Amino acid sequence: MHHITRSQFVGLLAASVLSIVSVTSAWAQGPEKKELKVGFVPGPYIDEFKIGVAPELQKKGYQIRYVEFSTGLEANNAVFKSEIDANVMQHTIFLNSYNERQNTDLTGIVHVPTPPMGIYSKKHPLGTKIGQGAKIAVPNDPVNLQRALWILRDLGLIEIRDSKPIDATELDVIKNPGGIKIVPLEAAQAPRALDDVDFAAIQGNFAIFSGLKLTNAFALEKMTTPYINVVAVKRGNAETAWAKDIVESYKSPGFKAAILADRFYDGFTLPDYMK
């Protein structure tokens, strides 16, 4: 039987410790998950990500794959089925409503700069009063319909009853002295509807995607935190290293500098960490 001396044993022990340290440091150098698949719908969030978040994540060793969807429902479904890791396109009220209806478990991990919903027109010059019988297009999904009704209420055009966001309908309008005609339609169609209606309440992402400027809105919503968009992941992934790296990248000085340096983002509602 081969006996090893004390000094040989110490040497072997040191070598094994060194190999463990070198493996550990190799892990520390790059993320365990090399590729992040992130979903977007038409709007400004993919550009925010590319200019301010991706560079931070690439420094940490990630590769980014961008996946574009035409609707938020598709983007959420892809996160739930683990076809993508995260999406950036919705606020918390919409997310909670989606979870409730689809029996899913998505959660927001960080707020992102978000353009508010606004009232726009192609037929009337800026500063024109919204007159008797005006046709106003509004989103037809309950959560965003309610936001549009709030803007019209704040302009003094209608009175509405309180309702839960997921239960909102145009029947919530209880006083409409100017006889405004409310035209519900798919949110993404609102910019195109400007040719057919007097005014349209358009979500910020669709407004920007169609070339409208926030500074040309007749009115912008008073956006509160639950309506600021989030990065959404499956609840079970919220504490993963890669999810925390996404949060850290949004909260980085590099992201803040990239957004504040670009006039395109004037008028956006900024998350608290950027104030």
Short mmCIF file of C-alpha atoms in Angstrom, two decimals:
data_model
loop_
_atom_site.label_atom_id
_atom_site.label_comp_id
_atom_site.label_asym_id
_atom_site.label_seq_id
_atom_site.Cartn_x
_atom_site.Cartn_y
_atom_site.Cartn_z
CA MET A 1 0.00 0.00 0.00
CA HIS A 2 1.32 3.38 -0.98
CA HIS A 3 1.60 5.84 1.92
CA ILE A 4 1.81 9.59 1.28
CA THR A 5 3.84 11.87 3.48
CA ARG A 6 2.31 14.76 5.41
CA SER A 7 3.89 17.27 3.01
CA GLN A 8 2.49 15.38 -0.04
CA PHE A 9 -0.96 15.39 1.61
CA VAL A 10 -0.75 19.14 2.25
CA GLY A 11 0.33 19.66 -1.36
CA LEU A 12 -2.60 17.61 -2.70
CA LEU A 13 -5.01 19.47 -0.42
CA ALA A 14 -3.69 22.83 -1.61
CA ALA A 15 -3.99 21.71 -5.25
CA SER A 16 -7.60 20.59 -4.75
CA VAL A 17 -8.45 23.88 -2.99
CA LEU A 18 -6.85 25.79 -5.87
CA SER A 19 -8.89 23.84 -8.42
CA ILE A 20 -12.09 24.61 -6.49
CA VAL A 21 -11.13 28.30 -6.34
CA SER A 22 -10.36 28.38 -10.06
CA VAL A 23 -13.71 26.74 -10.93
CA THR A 24 -15.52 29.15 -8.58
CA SER A 25 -13.78 32.15 -10.12
CA ALA A 26 -14.66 30.88 -13.61
CA TRP A 27 -18.31 30.85 -12.51
CA ALA A 28 -17.94 34.34 -11.09
CA GLN A 29 -16.55 35.66 -14.38
CA GLY A 30 -19.68 34.94 -16.44
CA PRO A 31 -23.36 34.31 -15.74
CA GLU A 32 -24.63 30.74 -15.54
CA LYS A 33 -27.33 31.74 -18.05
CA LYS A 34 -25.56 33.02 -21.16
CA GLU A 35 -28.51 34.16 -23.28
CA LEU A 36 -31.49 36.28 -22.26
CA LYS A 37 -34.58 36.19 -24.47
CA VAL A 38 -36.59 39.37 -23.94
CA GLY A 39 -39.97 40.12 -25.53
CA PHE A 40 -41.42 43.44 -26.74
CA VAL A 41 -44.49 44.79 -28.54
CA PRO A 42 -44.42 47.88 -30.83
CA GLY A 43 -43.31 50.91 -28.83
CA PRO A 44 -40.27 52.54 -27.22
CA TYR A 45 -39.28 49.82 -24.75
CA ILE A 46 -37.06 47.83 -27.10
CA ASP A 47 -35.02 50.99 -27.87
CA GLU A 48 -34.74 51.86 -24.16
CA PHE A 49 -33.41 48.35 -23.61
CA LYS A 50 -30.96 48.47 -26.52
CA ILE A 51 -29.43 51.84 -25.65
CA GLY A 52 -29.31 51.57 -21.86
CA VAL A 53 -29.81 48.03 -20.55
CA ALA A 54 -28.17 45.72 -23.10
CA PRO A 55 -24.72 47.38 -22.76
CA GLU A 56 -24.83 46.78 -18.98
CA LEU A 57 -25.91 43.15 -19.41
CA GLN A 58 -23.28 42.53 -22.10
CA LYS A 59 -20.61 43.76 -19.67
CA LYS A 60 -21.84 41.03 -17.31
CA GLY A 61 -21.39 38.39 -20.03
CA TYR A 62 -24.94 38.00 -21.38
CA GLN A 63 -26.05 37.78 -24.98
CA ILE A 64 -29.49 39.27 -25.68
CA ARG A 65 -32.05 37.88 -28.07
CA TYR A 66 -34.92 40.26 -28.88
CA VAL A 67 -38.31 38.69 -29.62
CA GLU A 68 -41.06 40.94 -30.98
CA PHE A 69 -44.80 40.28 -30.59
CA SER A 70 -47.81 42.07 -32.04
CA THR A 71 -49.86 41.86 -28.82
CA GLY A 72 -49.24 41.91 -25.09
CA LEU A 73 -51.22 38.67 -24.66
CA GLU A 74 -48.75 36.83 -26.92
CA ALA A 75 -45.79 38.35 -25.07
CA ASN A 76 -47.18 37.28 -21.68
CA ASN A 77 -48.02 33.80 -22.93
CA ALA A 78 -44.41 33.39 -24.13
CA VAL A 79 -43.07 34.30 -20.65
CA PHE A 80 -45.51 31.94 -18.96
CA LYS A 81 -44.51 29.06 -21.27
CA SER A 82 -40.79 29.89 -20.72
CA GLU A 83 -40.30 30.54 -24.45
CA ILE A 84 -38.78 33.87 -23.41
CA ASP A 85 -37.33 34.98 -20.06
CA ALA A 86 -38.94 38.40 -19.66
CA ASN A 87 -41.03 40.99 -21.45
CA VAL A 88 -41.23 44.77 -21.28
CA MET A 89 -44.58 46.18 -22.39
CA GLN A 90 -47.21 46.40 -19.61
CA HIS A 91 -48.13 48.08 -16.36
CA THR A 92 -48.92 46.30 -13.09
CA ILE A 93 -52.71 46.70 -13.38
CA PHE A 94 -52.71 45.01 -16.79
CA LEU A 95 -50.33 42.32 -15.50
CA ASN A 96 -52.53 41.56 -12.48
CA SER A 97 -55.60 41.46 -14.71
CA TYR A 98 -53.84 39.03 -17.08
CA ASN A 99 -52.80 36.76 -14.18
CA GLU A 100 -56.34 36.78 -12.81
CA ARG A 101 -57.92 35.83 -16.12
CA GLN A 102 -55.30 33.36 -17.35
CA ASN A 103 -54.45 31.83 -13.95
CA THR A 104 -50.76 32.65 -14.47
CA ASP A 105 -48.03 33.83 -12.14
CA LEU A 106 -46.12 36.64 -13.86
CA THR A 107 -44.66 39.44 -11.75
CA GLY A 108 -42.97 42.81 -12.33
CA ILE A 109 -39.35 43.13 -11.17
CA VAL A 110 -38.50 46.76 -12.06
CA HIS A 111 -40.31 49.84 -13.42
CA VAL A 112 -39.17 51.37 -16.72
CA PRO A 113 -39.55 54.87 -18.24
CA THR A 114 -43.08 54.96 -19.69
CA PRO A 115 -44.88 57.38 -22.02
CA PRO A 116 -48.30 58.36 -20.63
CA MET A 117 -51.58 57.87 -22.49
CA GLY A 118 -52.71 61.01 -24.28
CA ILE A 119 -55.52 62.54 -26.33
CA TYR A 120 -54.49 63.26 -29.94
CA SER A 121 -56.16 64.61 -33.07
CA LYS A 122 -55.38 64.97 -36.77
CA LYS A 123 -58.52 66.98 -37.49
CA HIS A 124 -58.26 69.72 -34.86
CA PRO A 125 -55.34 72.08 -34.15
CA LEU A 126 -53.67 71.89 -30.75
CA GLY A 127 -55.51 74.06 -28.23
CA THR A 128 -58.93 73.47 -29.81
CA LYS A 129 -61.65 72.77 -27.25
CA ILE A 130 -63.19 69.29 -27.47
CA GLY A 131 -66.66 70.29 -28.65
CA GLN A 132 -70.25 69.00 -28.60
CA GLY A 133 -70.72 65.55 -30.10
CA ALA A 134 -67.01 64.95 -30.71
CA LYS A 135 -66.14 61.35 -31.65
CA ILE A 136 -63.39 60.05 -29.35
CA ALA A 137 -61.75 56.66 -29.83
CA VAL A 138 -60.75 54.86 -26.62
CA PRO A 139 -59.08 51.48 -25.95
CA ASN A 140 -61.58 48.64 -25.68
CA ASP A 141 -59.80 46.63 -22.99
CA PRO A 142 -61.24 47.54 -19.56
CA VAL A 143 -57.99 48.59 -17.84
CA ASN A 144 -56.93 51.07 -20.52
CA LEU A 145 -60.50 52.18 -21.23
CA GLN A 146 -60.67 53.33 -17.61
CA ARG A 147 -57.47 55.36 -18.04
CA ALA A 148 -58.97 57.07 -21.10
CA LEU A 149 -62.20 57.86 -19.22
CA TRP A 150 -60.12 59.36 -16.39
CA ILE A 151 -58.46 61.75 -18.87
CA LEU A 152 -61.85 62.81 -20.25
CA ARG A 153 -63.13 63.25 -16.68
CA ASP A 154 -60.10 65.38 -15.74
CA LEU A 155 -60.83 67.57 -18.78
CA GLY A 156 -64.33 68.12 -17.34
CA LEU A 157 -66.03 66.42 -20.30
CA ILE A 158 -67.74 63.53 -18.48
CA GLU A 159 -68.49 62.17 -15.03
CA ILE A 160 -67.88 58.49 -14.30
CA ARG A 161 -68.68 56.04 -11.53
CA ASP A 162 -65.90 54.21 -9.68
CA SER A 163 -65.25 50.66 -10.83
CA LYS A 164 -62.47 48.10 -10.62
CA PRO A 165 -60.08 48.43 -13.58
CA ILE A 166 -60.95 44.98 -14.92
CA ASP A 167 -64.68 45.78 -14.78
CA ALA A 168 -64.58 49.20 -16.48
CA THR A 169 -66.93 49.77 -19.45
CA GLU A 170 -68.25 52.82 -21.28
CA LEU A 171 -71.42 52.36 -19.21
CA ASP A 172 -69.41 53.85 -16.30
CA VAL A 173 -70.05 57.27 -17.89
CA ILE A 174 -72.90 58.71 -15.83
CA LYS A 175 -72.88 62.29 -17.16
CA ASN A 176 -71.96 63.37 -20.66
CA PRO A 177 -73.27 66.92 -21.08
CA GLY A 178 -71.44 67.51 -24.37
CA GLY A 179 -72.86 64.35 -25.97
CA ILE A 180 -69.37 63.00 -26.69
CA LYS A 181 -69.46 59.80 -28.77
CA ILE A 182 -67.10 57.24 -27.22
CA VAL A 183 -65.79 54.75 -29.78
CA PRO A 184 -64.07 51.70 -28.20
CA LEU A 185 -61.53 49.89 -30.37
CA GLU A 186 -58.41 47.75 -30.17
CA ALA A 187 -55.69 49.88 -28.51
CA ALA A 188 -53.14 49.27 -31.28
CA GLN A 189 -55.66 50.57 -33.89
CA ALA A 190 -56.10 53.96 -32.20
CA PRO A 191 -53.41 55.86 -34.15
CA ARG A 192 -55.00 54.75 -37.46
CA ALA A 193 -58.44 55.76 -36.19
CA LEU A 194 -57.31 59.42 -36.10
CA ASP A 195 -58.43 59.70 -39.76
CA ASP A 196 -62.01 58.73 -38.81
CA VAL A 197 -62.62 60.31 -35.38
CA ASP A 198 -62.16 63.78 -33.90
CA PHE A 199 -59.84 62.64 -31.12
CA ALA A 200 -58.30 59.41 -29.84
CA ALA A 201 -57.00 58.35 -26.43
CA ILE A 202 -53.79 56.55 -27.37
CA GLN A 203 -51.47 54.59 -25.11
CA GLY A 204 -47.99 56.10 -25.05
CA ASN A 205 -46.22 53.15 -26.67
CA PHE A 206 -48.63 53.06 -29.64
CA ALA A 207 -48.54 56.86 -29.98
CA ILE A 208 -44.74 56.91 -30.19
CA PHE A 209 -44.57 53.87 -32.49
CA SER A 210 -46.88 55.67 -34.94
CA GLY A 211 -44.77 58.86 -34.91
CA LEU A 212 -46.93 61.00 -32.59
CA LYS A 213 -45.13 63.26 -30.10
CA LEU A 214 -46.15 63.49 -26.46
CA THR A 215 -45.66 67.24 -26.73
CA ASN A 216 -48.47 67.35 -29.34
CA ALA A 217 -51.06 65.69 -27.09
CA PHE A 218 -54.18 67.71 -26.19
CA ALA A 219 -53.93 66.17 -22.72
CA LEU A 220 -51.74 63.56 -21.01
CA GLU A 221 -52.85 61.31 -18.19
CA LYS A 222 -51.64 61.98 -14.64
CA MET A 223 -49.73 58.70 -14.52
CA THR A 224 -49.45 56.93 -11.15
CA THR A 225 -47.04 54.13 -10.22
CA PRO A 226 -49.34 51.15 -11.00
CA TYR A 227 -49.52 52.40 -14.62
CA ILE A 228 -45.75 52.74 -15.09
CA ASN A 229 -44.58 49.75 -17.14
CA VAL A 230 -42.54 46.90 -15.70
CA VAL A 231 -40.20 44.13 -16.75
CA ALA A 232 -42.28 40.97 -16.23
CA VAL A 233 -40.97 37.47 -15.47
CA LYS A 234 -42.43 34.26 -14.07
CA ARG A 235 -42.73 34.61 -10.30
CA GLY A 236 -40.38 31.67 -9.76
CA ASN A 237 -37.64 33.47 -11.71
CA ALA A 238 -37.86 36.83 -9.89
CA GLU A 239 -34.96 36.00 -7.54
CA THR A 240 -32.65 34.42 -10.12
CA ALA A 241 -29.23 35.96 -10.72
CA TRP A 242 -30.19 36.93 -14.29
CA ALA A 243 -33.41 38.69 -13.17
CA LYS A 244 -31.44 40.63 -10.56
CA ASP A 245 -28.90 41.56 -13.25
CA ILE A 246 -31.72 42.98 -15.41
CA VAL A 247 -32.94 45.08 -12.45
CA GLU A 248 -29.38 46.25 -11.71
CA SER A 249 -28.87 47.23 -15.36
CA TYR A 250 -32.03 49.40 -15.41
CA LYS A 251 -30.94 51.06 -12.17
CA SER A 252 -27.40 51.67 -13.43
CA PRO A 253 -25.93 55.15 -14.03
CA GLY A 254 -25.39 54.08 -17.66
CA PHE A 255 -29.10 53.53 -18.26
CA LYS A 256 -30.10 56.81 -16.61
CA ALA A 257 -27.50 58.74 -18.62
CA ALA A 258 -28.64 57.15 -21.92
CA ILE A 259 -32.31 58.04 -21.33
CA LEU A 260 -31.77 61.58 -20.00
CA ALA A 261 -29.41 62.42 -22.89
CA ASP A 262 -32.05 61.62 -25.53
CA ARG A 263 -34.78 64.23 -26.17
CA PHE A 264 -36.98 61.42 -27.53
CA TYR A 265 -37.81 60.53 -23.91
CA ASP A 266 -39.03 64.03 -22.97
CA GLY A 267 -42.48 63.70 -21.41
CA PHE A 268 -41.98 60.09 -20.30
CA THR A 269 -42.92 59.26 -16.72
CA LEU A 270 -39.70 58.17 -15.01
CA PRO A 271 -39.45 55.50 -12.30
CA ASP A 272 -38.49 56.66 -8.79
CA TYR A 273 -34.94 55.29 -9.13
CA MET A 274 -34.27 57.82 -11.92
CA LYS A 275 -35.45 60.87 -9.96
#
